[in-house]
Short mmCIF file of C-alpha atoms in Angstrom, two decimals:
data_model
loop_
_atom_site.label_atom_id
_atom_site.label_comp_id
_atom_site.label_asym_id
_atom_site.label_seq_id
_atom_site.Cartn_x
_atom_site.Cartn_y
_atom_site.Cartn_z
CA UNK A 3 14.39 -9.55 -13.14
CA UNK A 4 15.22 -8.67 -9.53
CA UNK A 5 12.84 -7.28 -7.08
CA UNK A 6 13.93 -4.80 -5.18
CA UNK A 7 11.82 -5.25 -2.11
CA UNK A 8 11.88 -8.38 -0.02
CA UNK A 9 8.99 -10.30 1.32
CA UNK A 10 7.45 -8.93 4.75
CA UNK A 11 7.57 -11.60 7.37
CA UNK A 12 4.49 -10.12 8.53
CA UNK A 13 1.07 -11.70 7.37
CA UNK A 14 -0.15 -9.16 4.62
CA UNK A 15 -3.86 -8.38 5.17
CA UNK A 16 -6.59 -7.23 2.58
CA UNK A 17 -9.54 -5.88 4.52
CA UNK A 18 -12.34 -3.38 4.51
CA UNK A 19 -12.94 -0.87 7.59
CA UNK A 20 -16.23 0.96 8.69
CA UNK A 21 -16.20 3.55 11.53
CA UNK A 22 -20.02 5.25 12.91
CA UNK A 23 -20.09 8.71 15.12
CA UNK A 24 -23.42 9.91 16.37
CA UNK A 25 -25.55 7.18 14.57
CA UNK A 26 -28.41 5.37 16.29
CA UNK A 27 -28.02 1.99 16.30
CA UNK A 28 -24.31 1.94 15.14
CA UNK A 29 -23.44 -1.57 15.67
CA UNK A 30 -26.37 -2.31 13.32
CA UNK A 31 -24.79 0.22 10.62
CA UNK A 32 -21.45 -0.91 10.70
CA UNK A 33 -22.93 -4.32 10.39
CA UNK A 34 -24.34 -3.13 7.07
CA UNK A 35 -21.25 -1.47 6.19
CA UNK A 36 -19.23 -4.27 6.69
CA UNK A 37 -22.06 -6.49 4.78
CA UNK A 38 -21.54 -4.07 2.00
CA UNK A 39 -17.74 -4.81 1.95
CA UNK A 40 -17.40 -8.40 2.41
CA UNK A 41 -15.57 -8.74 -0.91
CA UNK A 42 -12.81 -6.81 1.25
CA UNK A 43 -12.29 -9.77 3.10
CA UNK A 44 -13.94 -13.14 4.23
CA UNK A 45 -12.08 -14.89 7.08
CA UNK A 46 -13.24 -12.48 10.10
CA UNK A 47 -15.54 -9.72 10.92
CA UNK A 48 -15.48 -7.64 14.24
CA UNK A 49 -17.90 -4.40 15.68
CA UNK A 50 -16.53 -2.37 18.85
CA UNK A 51 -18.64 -0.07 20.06
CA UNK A 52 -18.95 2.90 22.56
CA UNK A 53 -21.59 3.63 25.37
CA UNK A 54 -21.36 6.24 28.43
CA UNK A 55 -17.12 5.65 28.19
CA UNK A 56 -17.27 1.95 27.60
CA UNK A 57 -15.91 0.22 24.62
CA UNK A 58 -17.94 -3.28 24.04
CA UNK A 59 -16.62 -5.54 21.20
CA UNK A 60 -17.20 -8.98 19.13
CA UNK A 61 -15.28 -10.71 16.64
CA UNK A 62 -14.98 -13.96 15.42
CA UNK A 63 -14.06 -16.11 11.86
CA UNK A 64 -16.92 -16.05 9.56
CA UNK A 65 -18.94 -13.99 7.09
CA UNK A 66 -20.35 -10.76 8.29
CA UNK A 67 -23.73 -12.49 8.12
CA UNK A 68 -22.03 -15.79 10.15
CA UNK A 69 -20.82 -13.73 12.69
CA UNK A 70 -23.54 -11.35 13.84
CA UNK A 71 -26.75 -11.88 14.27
CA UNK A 72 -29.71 -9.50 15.66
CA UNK A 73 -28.97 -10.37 19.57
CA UNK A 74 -25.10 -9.96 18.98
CA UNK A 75 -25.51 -6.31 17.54
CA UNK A 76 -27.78 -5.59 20.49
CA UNK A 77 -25.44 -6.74 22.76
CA UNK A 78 -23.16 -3.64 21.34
CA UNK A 79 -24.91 -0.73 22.42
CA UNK A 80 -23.86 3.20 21.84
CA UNK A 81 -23.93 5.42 18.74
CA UNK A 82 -20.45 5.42 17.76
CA UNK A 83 -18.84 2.06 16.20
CA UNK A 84 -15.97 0.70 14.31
CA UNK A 85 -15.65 -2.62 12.25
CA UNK A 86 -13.65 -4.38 10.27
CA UNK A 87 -13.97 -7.51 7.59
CA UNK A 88 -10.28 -9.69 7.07
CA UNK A 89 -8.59 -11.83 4.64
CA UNK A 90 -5.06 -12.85 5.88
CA UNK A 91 -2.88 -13.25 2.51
CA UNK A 92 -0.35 -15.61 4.57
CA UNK A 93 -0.89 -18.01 7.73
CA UNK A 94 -3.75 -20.07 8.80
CA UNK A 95 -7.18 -17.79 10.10
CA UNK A 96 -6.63 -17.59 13.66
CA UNK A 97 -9.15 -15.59 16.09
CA UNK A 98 -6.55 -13.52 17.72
CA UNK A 99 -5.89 -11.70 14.48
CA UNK A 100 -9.44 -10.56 13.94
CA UNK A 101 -10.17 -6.36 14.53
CA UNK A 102 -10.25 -4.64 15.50
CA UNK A 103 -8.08 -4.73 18.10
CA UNK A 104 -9.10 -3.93 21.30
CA UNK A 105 -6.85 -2.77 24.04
CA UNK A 106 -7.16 -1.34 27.64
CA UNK A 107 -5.25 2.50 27.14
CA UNK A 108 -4.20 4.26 30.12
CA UNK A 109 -6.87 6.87 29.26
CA UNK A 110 -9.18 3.70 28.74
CA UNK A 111 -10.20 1.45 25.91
CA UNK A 112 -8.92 1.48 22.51
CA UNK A 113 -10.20 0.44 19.16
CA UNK A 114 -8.42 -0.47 15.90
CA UNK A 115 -9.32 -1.82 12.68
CA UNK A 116 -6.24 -1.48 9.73
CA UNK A 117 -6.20 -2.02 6.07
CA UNK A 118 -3.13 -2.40 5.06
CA UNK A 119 0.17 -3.47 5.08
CA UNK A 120 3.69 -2.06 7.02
CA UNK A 121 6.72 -2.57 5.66
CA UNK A 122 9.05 -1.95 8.54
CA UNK A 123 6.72 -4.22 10.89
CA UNK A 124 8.87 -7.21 11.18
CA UNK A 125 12.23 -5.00 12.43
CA UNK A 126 9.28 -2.76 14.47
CA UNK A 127 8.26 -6.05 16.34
CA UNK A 128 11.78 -7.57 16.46
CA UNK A 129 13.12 -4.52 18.62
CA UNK A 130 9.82 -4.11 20.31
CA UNK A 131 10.04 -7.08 22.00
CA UNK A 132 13.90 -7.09 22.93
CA UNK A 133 12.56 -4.31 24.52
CA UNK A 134 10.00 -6.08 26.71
CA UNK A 135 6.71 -5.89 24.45
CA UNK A 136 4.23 -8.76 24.10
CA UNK A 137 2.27 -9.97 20.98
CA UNK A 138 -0.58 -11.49 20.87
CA UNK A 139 -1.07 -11.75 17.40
CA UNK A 140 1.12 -11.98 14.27
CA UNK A 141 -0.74 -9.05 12.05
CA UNK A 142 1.19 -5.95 11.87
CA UNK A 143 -1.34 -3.92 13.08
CA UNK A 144 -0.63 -4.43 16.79
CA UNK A 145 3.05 -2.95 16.44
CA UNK A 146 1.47 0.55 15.91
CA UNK A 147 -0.58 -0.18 19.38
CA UNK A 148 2.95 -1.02 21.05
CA UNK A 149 4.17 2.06 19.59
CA UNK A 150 1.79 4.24 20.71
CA UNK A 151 2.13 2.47 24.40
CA UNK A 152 6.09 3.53 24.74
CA UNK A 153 5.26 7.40 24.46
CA UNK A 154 3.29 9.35 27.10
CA UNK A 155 2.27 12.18 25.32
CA UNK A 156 -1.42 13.04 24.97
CA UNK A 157 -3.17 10.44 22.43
CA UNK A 158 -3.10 12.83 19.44
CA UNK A 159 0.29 13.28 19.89
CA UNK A 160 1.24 9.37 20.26
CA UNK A 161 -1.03 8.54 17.66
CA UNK A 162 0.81 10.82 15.05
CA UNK A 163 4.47 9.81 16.50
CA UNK A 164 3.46 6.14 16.29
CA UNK A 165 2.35 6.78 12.48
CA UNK A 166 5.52 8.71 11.65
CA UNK A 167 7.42 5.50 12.76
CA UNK A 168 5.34 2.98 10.98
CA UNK A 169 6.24 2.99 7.56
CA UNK A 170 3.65 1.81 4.28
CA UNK A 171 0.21 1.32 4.10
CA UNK A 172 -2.47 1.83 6.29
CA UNK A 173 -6.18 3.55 5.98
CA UNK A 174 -7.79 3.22 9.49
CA UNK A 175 -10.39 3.98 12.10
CA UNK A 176 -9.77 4.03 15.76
CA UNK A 177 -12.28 4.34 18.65
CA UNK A 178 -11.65 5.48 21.86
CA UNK A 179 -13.67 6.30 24.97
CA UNK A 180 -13.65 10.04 23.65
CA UNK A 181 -13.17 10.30 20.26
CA UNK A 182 -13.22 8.86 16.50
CA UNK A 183 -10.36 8.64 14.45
CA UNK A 184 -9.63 8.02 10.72
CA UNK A 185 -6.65 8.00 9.00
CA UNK A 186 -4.25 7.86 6.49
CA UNK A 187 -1.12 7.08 5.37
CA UNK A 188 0.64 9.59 3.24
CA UNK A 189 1.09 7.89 -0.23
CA UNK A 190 -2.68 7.04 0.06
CA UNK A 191 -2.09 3.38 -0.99
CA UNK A 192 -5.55 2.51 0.03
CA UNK A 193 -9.01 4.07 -0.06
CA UNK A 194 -10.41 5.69 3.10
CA UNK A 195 -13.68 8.20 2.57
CA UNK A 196 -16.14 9.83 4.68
CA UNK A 197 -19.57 10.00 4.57
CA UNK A 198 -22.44 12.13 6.44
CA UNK A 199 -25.30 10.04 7.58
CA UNK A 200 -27.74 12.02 9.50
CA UNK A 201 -26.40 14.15 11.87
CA UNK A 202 -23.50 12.06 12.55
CA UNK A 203 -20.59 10.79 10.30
CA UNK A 204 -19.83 7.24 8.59
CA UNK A 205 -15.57 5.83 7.03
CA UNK A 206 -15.78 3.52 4.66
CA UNK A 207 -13.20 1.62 2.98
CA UNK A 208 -15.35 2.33 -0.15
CA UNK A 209 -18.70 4.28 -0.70
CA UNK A 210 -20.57 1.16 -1.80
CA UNK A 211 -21.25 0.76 2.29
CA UNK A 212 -22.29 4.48 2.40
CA UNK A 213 -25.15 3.58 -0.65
CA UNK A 214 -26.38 0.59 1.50
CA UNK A 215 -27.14 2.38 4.72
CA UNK A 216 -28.37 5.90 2.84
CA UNK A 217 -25.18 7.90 3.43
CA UNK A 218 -24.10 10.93 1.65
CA UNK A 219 -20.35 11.35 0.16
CA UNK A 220 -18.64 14.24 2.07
CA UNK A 221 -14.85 13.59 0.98
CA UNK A 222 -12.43 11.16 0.56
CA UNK A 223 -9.64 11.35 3.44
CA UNK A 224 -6.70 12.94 2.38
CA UNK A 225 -3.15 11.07 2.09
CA UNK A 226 -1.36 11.74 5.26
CA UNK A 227 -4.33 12.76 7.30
CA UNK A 228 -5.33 12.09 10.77
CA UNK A 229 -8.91 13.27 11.07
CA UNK A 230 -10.56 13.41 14.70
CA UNK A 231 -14.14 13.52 15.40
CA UNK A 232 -15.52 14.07 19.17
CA UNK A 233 -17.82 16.13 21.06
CA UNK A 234 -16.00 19.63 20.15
CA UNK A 235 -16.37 18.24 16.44
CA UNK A 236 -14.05 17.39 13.84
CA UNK A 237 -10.65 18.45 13.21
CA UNK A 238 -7.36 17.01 11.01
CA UNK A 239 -3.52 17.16 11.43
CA UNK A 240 -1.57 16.32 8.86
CA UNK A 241 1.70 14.16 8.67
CA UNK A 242 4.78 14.85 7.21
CA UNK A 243 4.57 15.17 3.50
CA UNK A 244 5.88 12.52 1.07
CA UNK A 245 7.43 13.75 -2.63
CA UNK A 246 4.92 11.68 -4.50
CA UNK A 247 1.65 10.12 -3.75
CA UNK A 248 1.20 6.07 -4.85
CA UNK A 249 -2.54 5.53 -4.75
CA UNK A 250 -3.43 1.62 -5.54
CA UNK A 251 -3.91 1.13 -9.59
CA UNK A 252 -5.13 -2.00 -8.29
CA UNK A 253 -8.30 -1.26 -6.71
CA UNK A 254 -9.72 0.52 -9.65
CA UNK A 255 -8.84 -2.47 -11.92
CA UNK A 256 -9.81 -5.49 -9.74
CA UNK A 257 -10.26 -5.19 -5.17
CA UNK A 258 -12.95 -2.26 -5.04
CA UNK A 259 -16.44 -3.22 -6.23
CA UNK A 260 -17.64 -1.32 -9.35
CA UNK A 261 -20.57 0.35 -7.58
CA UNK A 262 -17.73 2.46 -5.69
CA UNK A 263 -16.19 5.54 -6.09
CA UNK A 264 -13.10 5.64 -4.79
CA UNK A 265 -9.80 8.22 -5.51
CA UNK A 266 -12.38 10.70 -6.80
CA UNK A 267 -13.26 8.11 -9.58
CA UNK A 268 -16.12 5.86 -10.33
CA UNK A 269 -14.63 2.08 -10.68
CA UNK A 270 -17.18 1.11 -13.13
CA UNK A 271 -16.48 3.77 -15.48
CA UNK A 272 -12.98 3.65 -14.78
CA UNK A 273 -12.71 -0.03 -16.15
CA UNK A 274 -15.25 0.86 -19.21
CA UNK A 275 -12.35 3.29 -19.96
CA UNK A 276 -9.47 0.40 -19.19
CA UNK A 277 -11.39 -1.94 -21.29
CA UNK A 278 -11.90 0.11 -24.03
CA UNK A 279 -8.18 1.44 -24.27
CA UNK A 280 -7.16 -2.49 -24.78
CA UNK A 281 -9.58 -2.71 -27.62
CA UNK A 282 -7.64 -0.16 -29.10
CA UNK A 283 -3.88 -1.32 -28.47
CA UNK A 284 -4.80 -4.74 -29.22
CA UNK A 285 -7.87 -5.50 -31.38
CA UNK A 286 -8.85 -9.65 -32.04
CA UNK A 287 -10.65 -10.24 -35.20
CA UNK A 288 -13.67 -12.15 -33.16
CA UNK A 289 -17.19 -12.87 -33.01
CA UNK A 290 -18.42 -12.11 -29.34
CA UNK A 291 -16.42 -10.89 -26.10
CA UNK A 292 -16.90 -12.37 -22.54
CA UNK A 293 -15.53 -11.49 -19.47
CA UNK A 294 -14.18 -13.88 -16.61
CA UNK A 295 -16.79 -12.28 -13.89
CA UNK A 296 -16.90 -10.34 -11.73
CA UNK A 297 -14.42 -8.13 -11.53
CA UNK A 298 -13.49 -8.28 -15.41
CA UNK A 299 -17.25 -7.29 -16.35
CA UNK A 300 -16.97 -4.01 -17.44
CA UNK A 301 -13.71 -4.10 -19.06
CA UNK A 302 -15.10 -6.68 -20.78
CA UNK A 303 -17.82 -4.21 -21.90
CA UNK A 304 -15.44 -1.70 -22.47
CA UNK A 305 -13.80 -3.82 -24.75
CA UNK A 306 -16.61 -5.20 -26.66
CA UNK A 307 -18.24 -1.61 -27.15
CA UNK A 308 -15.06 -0.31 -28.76
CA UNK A 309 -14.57 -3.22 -30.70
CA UNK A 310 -18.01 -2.70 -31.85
CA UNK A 311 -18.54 -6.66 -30.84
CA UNK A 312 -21.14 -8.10 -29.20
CA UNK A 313 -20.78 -8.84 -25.11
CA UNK A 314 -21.99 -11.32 -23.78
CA UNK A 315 -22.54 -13.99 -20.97
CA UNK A 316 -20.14 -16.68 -21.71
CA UNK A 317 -19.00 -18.08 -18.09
CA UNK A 318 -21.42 -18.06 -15.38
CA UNK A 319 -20.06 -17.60 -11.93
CA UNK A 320 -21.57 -19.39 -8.72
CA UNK A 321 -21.59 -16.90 -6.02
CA UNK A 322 -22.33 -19.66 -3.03
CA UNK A 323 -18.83 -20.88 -3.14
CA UNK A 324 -17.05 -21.07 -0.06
CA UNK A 325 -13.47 -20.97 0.71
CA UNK A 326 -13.40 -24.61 1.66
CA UNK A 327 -15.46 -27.49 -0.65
CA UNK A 328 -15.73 -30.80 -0.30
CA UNK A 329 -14.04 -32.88 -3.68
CA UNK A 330 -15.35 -35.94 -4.84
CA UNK A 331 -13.29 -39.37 -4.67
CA UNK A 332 -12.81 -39.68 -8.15
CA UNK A 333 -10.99 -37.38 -10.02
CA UNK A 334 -12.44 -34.43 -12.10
CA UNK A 335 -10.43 -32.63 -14.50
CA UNK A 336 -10.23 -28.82 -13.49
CA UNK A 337 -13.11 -29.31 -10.29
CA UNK A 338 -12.12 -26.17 -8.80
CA UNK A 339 -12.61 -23.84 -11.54
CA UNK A 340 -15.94 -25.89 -12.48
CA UNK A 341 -17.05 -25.36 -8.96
CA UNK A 342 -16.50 -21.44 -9.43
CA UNK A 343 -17.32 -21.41 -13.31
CA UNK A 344 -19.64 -22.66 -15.84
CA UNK A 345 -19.34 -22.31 -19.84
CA UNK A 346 -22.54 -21.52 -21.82
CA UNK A 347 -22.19 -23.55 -25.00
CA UNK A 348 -24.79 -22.16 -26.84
CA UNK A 349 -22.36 -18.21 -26.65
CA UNK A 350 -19.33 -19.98 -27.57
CA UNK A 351 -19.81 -23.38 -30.00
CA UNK A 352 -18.09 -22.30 -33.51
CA UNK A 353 -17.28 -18.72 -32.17
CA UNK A 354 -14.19 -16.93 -32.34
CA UNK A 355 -14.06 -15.39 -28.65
CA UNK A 356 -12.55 -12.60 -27.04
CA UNK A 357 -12.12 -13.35 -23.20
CA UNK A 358 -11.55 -10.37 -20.95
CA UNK A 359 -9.56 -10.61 -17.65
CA UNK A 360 -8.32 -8.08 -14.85
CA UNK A 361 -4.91 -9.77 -14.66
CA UNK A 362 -3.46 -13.23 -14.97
CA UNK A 363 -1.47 -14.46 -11.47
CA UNK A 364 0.19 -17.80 -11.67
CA UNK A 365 -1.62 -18.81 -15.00
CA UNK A 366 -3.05 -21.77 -13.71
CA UNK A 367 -6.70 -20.26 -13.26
CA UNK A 368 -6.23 -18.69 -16.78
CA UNK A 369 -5.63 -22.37 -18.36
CA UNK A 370 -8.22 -24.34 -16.90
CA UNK A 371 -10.76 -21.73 -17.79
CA UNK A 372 -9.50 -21.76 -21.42
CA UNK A 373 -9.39 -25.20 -21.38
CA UNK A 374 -13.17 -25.20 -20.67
CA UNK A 375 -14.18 -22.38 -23.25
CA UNK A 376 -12.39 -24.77 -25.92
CA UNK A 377 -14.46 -27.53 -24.48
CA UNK A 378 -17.76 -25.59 -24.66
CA UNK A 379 -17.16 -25.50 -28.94
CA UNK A 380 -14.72 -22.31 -29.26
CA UNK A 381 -13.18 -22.14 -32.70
CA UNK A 382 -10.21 -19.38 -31.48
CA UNK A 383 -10.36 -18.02 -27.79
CA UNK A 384 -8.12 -14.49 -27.37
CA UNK A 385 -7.02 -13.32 -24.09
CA UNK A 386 -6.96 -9.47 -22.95
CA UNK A 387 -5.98 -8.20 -19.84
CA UNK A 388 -7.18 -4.84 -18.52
CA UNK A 389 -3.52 -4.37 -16.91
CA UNK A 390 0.09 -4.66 -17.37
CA UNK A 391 1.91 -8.07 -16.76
CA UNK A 392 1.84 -8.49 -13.16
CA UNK A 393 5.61 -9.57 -12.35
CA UNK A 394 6.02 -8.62 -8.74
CA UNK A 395 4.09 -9.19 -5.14
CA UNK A 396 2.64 -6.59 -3.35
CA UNK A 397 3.56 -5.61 -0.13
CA UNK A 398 1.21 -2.96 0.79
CA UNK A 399 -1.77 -5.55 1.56
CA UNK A 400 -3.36 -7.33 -1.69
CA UNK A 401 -2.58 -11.03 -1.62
CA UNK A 402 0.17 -11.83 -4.12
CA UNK A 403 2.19 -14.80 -4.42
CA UNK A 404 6.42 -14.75 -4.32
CA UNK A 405 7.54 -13.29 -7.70
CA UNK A 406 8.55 -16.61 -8.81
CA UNK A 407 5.31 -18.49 -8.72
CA UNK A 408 3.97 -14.98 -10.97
CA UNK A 409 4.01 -16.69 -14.24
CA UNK A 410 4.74 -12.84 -16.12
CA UNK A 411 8.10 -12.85 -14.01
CA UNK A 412 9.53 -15.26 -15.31
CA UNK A 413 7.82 -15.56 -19.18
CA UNK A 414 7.51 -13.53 -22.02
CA UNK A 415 3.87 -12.82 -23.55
CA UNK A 416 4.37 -15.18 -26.10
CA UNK A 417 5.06 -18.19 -23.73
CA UNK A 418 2.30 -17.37 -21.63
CA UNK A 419 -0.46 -17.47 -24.54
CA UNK A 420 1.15 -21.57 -25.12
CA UNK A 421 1.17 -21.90 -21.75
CA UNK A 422 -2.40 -21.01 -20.61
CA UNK A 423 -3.74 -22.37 -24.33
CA UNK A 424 -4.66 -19.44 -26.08
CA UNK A 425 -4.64 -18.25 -29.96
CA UNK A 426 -3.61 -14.47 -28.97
CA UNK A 427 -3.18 -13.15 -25.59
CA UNK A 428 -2.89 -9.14 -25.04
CA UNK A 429 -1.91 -7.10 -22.40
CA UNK A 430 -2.45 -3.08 -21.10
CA UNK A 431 1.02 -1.49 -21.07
CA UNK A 432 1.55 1.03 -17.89
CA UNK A 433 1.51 4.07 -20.33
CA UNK A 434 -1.78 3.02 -21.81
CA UNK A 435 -3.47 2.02 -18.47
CA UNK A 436 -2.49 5.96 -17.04
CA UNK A 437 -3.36 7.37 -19.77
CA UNK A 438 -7.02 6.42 -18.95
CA UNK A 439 -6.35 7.28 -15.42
CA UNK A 440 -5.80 10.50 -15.36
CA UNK A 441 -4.25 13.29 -12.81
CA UNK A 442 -3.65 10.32 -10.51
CA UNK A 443 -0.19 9.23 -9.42
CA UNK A 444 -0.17 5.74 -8.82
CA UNK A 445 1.57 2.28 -7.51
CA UNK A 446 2.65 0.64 -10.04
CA UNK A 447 5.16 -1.78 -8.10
CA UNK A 448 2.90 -5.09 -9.04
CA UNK A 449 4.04 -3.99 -12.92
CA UNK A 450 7.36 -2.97 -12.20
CA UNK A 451 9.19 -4.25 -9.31
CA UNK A 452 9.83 -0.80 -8.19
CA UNK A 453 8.28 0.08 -4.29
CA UNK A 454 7.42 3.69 -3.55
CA UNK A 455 8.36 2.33 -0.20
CA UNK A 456 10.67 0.26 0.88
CA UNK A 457 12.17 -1.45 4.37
CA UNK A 458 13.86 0.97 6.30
CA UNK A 459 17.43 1.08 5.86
CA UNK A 460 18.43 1.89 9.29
CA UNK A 461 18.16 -0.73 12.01
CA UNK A 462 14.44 -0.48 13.97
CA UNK A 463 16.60 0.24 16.82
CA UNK A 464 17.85 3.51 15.27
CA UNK A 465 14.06 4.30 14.30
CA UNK A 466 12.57 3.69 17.87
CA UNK A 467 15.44 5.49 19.61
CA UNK A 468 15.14 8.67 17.46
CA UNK A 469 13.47 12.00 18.80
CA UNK A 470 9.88 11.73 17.91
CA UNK A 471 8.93 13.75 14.83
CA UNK A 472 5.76 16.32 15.19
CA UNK A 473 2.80 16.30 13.21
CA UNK A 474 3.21 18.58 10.51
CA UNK A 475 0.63 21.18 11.39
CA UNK A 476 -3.08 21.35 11.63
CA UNK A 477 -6.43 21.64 9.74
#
């Protein structure tokens, strides 16, 4: 099959962002925030704050934990804050790509921290540059900072040209000597919500960071939205409207963390709901269902409770594995799945199993975890996946591989049960997995090859050079 959309040449970044107005303490509260969302990325975590006018920031690689520590947050004084937590899905980690950004504006400093991913970044930067612009990092992020630097119009209005040019996903927060900004783009690709947290205000990626710090839900930000918070309070312009909203599918099956709510639905119950449709559309005749934790956990419930089988524990997970690990000399079949993963022998010896799984990627993961429930006694071990085959990367900022190394693009169902070892394997089709989501319109591009949006047609030349297109009204 041929996918219609190309690979970026820009590193594709899954992250989590956290921005604080009128909060005591704010550094210490993104901190939280940003604690609360490390499973949005692990490479880097950054804090800029604001005090009398002045923007003070710190970033570095690390864990959120790693990278501040009780004299570093003091060392970020003010009550309004932004932060942001990185995984780079391409390149090696490099310090000059951690946010958020932080630039000198000609009305003073500027803060930005982006989840997301652009599509039209790598023709954006391309033509930038011819045009005298300097990088200092490779994330795509900094093009809409260049963008913003070519026009002179008052920041609200360069902020919304800038975002009319830039074309794909982004949910951010942006700091400034005056005011707080969150926004997003207008398919909505990723979450963005905001919270009330005394009397001042709290963005979250997702509203697990709201529950750790005691904030209320207010409202998710709405596609296309550029909401601004300062000392005359809060108001929102809107940008031009898109025919049809693509909200990830893939952060209610797998990125968000259960505990969330996110798109006006709870993620927990939302996989209950996935996992129980796949009991339905493809039943195993089994004695226990496990799940492949963490993120498969409650479809795995979901599952097990409409199969009327029993769930239960079957692979522990260490959660003290880093990103690098240190192999022994001699060679252990499968060390890096034993490293993550442990079978419990005395759940699956003589038992026909059900295993549960948010997706299966290249296969390889899938096998050696098989492999190991056959190993810990399993008489039959039948795969189901809370999702359509995944046969296509993503380019609007979850880490996929190239389509061909996606073991569903290139295999039917059938060959990828023999490859990965198992008796049955079972997927979600698109129909059933929206028919459990409902009054959503979604991305489904990871399933179908098809991208709600694609690289610009015209040259990035043509897109720079054209009149700059106004906001399209206001809140």
């Amino acid at each position: 099959m041929k996918i219609e959309n190309p690979k970026s040449l820009i590193p594709r970044d899954e992250c989590g962002v956290v921005g604080v107005w009128g909060v005591p303490e704010a550094s210490t509260i993104t901190y939280l925030g940003l604690y609360a969302l490390q499973h949005r990325g692990q490479e880097s975590a950054g804090i800029v704050t604001r005090e009398n006018g002045r923007l003070h920031g710190h970033r570095a690689l690390g864990l959120v934990p790693d990278v501040f520590n009780k004299s570093v947050l003091q060392s970020l004084p003010g009550d309004t804050a932004v932060g942001h937590v990185r995984y780079s899905t391409t390149g090696a980690p490099m310090l000059e790509n951690a946010q958020p950004l932080q630039i000198d504006y000609r009305r003073g400093g500027l803060a930005l921290a982006h989840n997301g991913n652009l599509v039209n970044a790598a023709g954006l930067r391309t033509e930038l540059e011819r045009s005298g612009a300097i990088f200092h990092t490779t994330v795509d992020t900094e093009v809409i900072l260049h963008l913003m630097a070519r026009d002179l119009g008052s920041f609200e209005d360069t902020l919304v040209s800038a975002l009319t040019i830039a074309k794909g996903a982004y949910s951010m927060v942006i700091l400034t000597e005056r005011e707080l900004v969150a926004t997003r783009d207008p398919y909505g690709f990723r979450p963005l919500i905001l919270g009330k947290l005394g009397e001042g205000w709290i963005i979250a990626s997702e509203t697990c960071a709201f529950d750790l710090v005691g904030a209320e839900y207010v409202r998710e930000i709405k596609p296309g939205e550029v909401l601004i918070i300062d000392e005359r309070g809060m108001r929102s312009r809107f940008l031009p409207p898109v025919d049809k909203q693509a909200l990830c599918v893939f952060e209610l099956i797998y990125f968000s963390r259960p505990d969330s709510v996110i798109f006006g639905e709870s993620v927990y119950d939302a996989r209950i709901r996935l996992g129980a449709k796949l009991a339905e559309t493809h039943p195993a005749d089994a004695d226990v269902v496990i799940s492949v934790p963490d993120s498969s956990n409650a479809a795995a419930i979901g599952y097990a409770e409409r199969s009327n089988l029993p769930y239960a524990n079957g692979l522990i997970r260490s959660h003290y594995v880093g990103r690098t690990f240190i192999e022994p000399d001699s060679a252990i079949r499968d060390f890096g799945v034993r490293v993550k993963y442990n079978a419990v022998r005395n759940v699956l010896d003589g038992k026909r199993v059900v295993i549960v799984d948010d997706s299966i990627v290249r296969g390889s993961t899938s096998k050696k975890i098989v492999r190991m429930i056959r190993n810990a006694g399993a008489r039959e071990v039948h795969m189901r996946i809370s999702c359509p085959p995944w046969i296509a990367p993503c380019n609007y900022g979850i880490d996929t591989p190239s389509a061909d190394t996606l073991i569903a693009h290139n295999h039917t169902i059938e060959e990828i049960a023999a490859k990965i070892g198992v008796d049955t394997l079972g997927y979600l089709s698109i129909e059933d997995m929206v028919s459990v989501l409902p009054g959503h319109s979604f991305c489904n591009a990871c399933f179908t090859g098809k991208y709600p949006v694609t690289f610009e047609e015209r040259s990035a030349k043509e897109v720079l050079h054209k009149n700059r297109v106004p906001a399209a009204g206001a809140a």
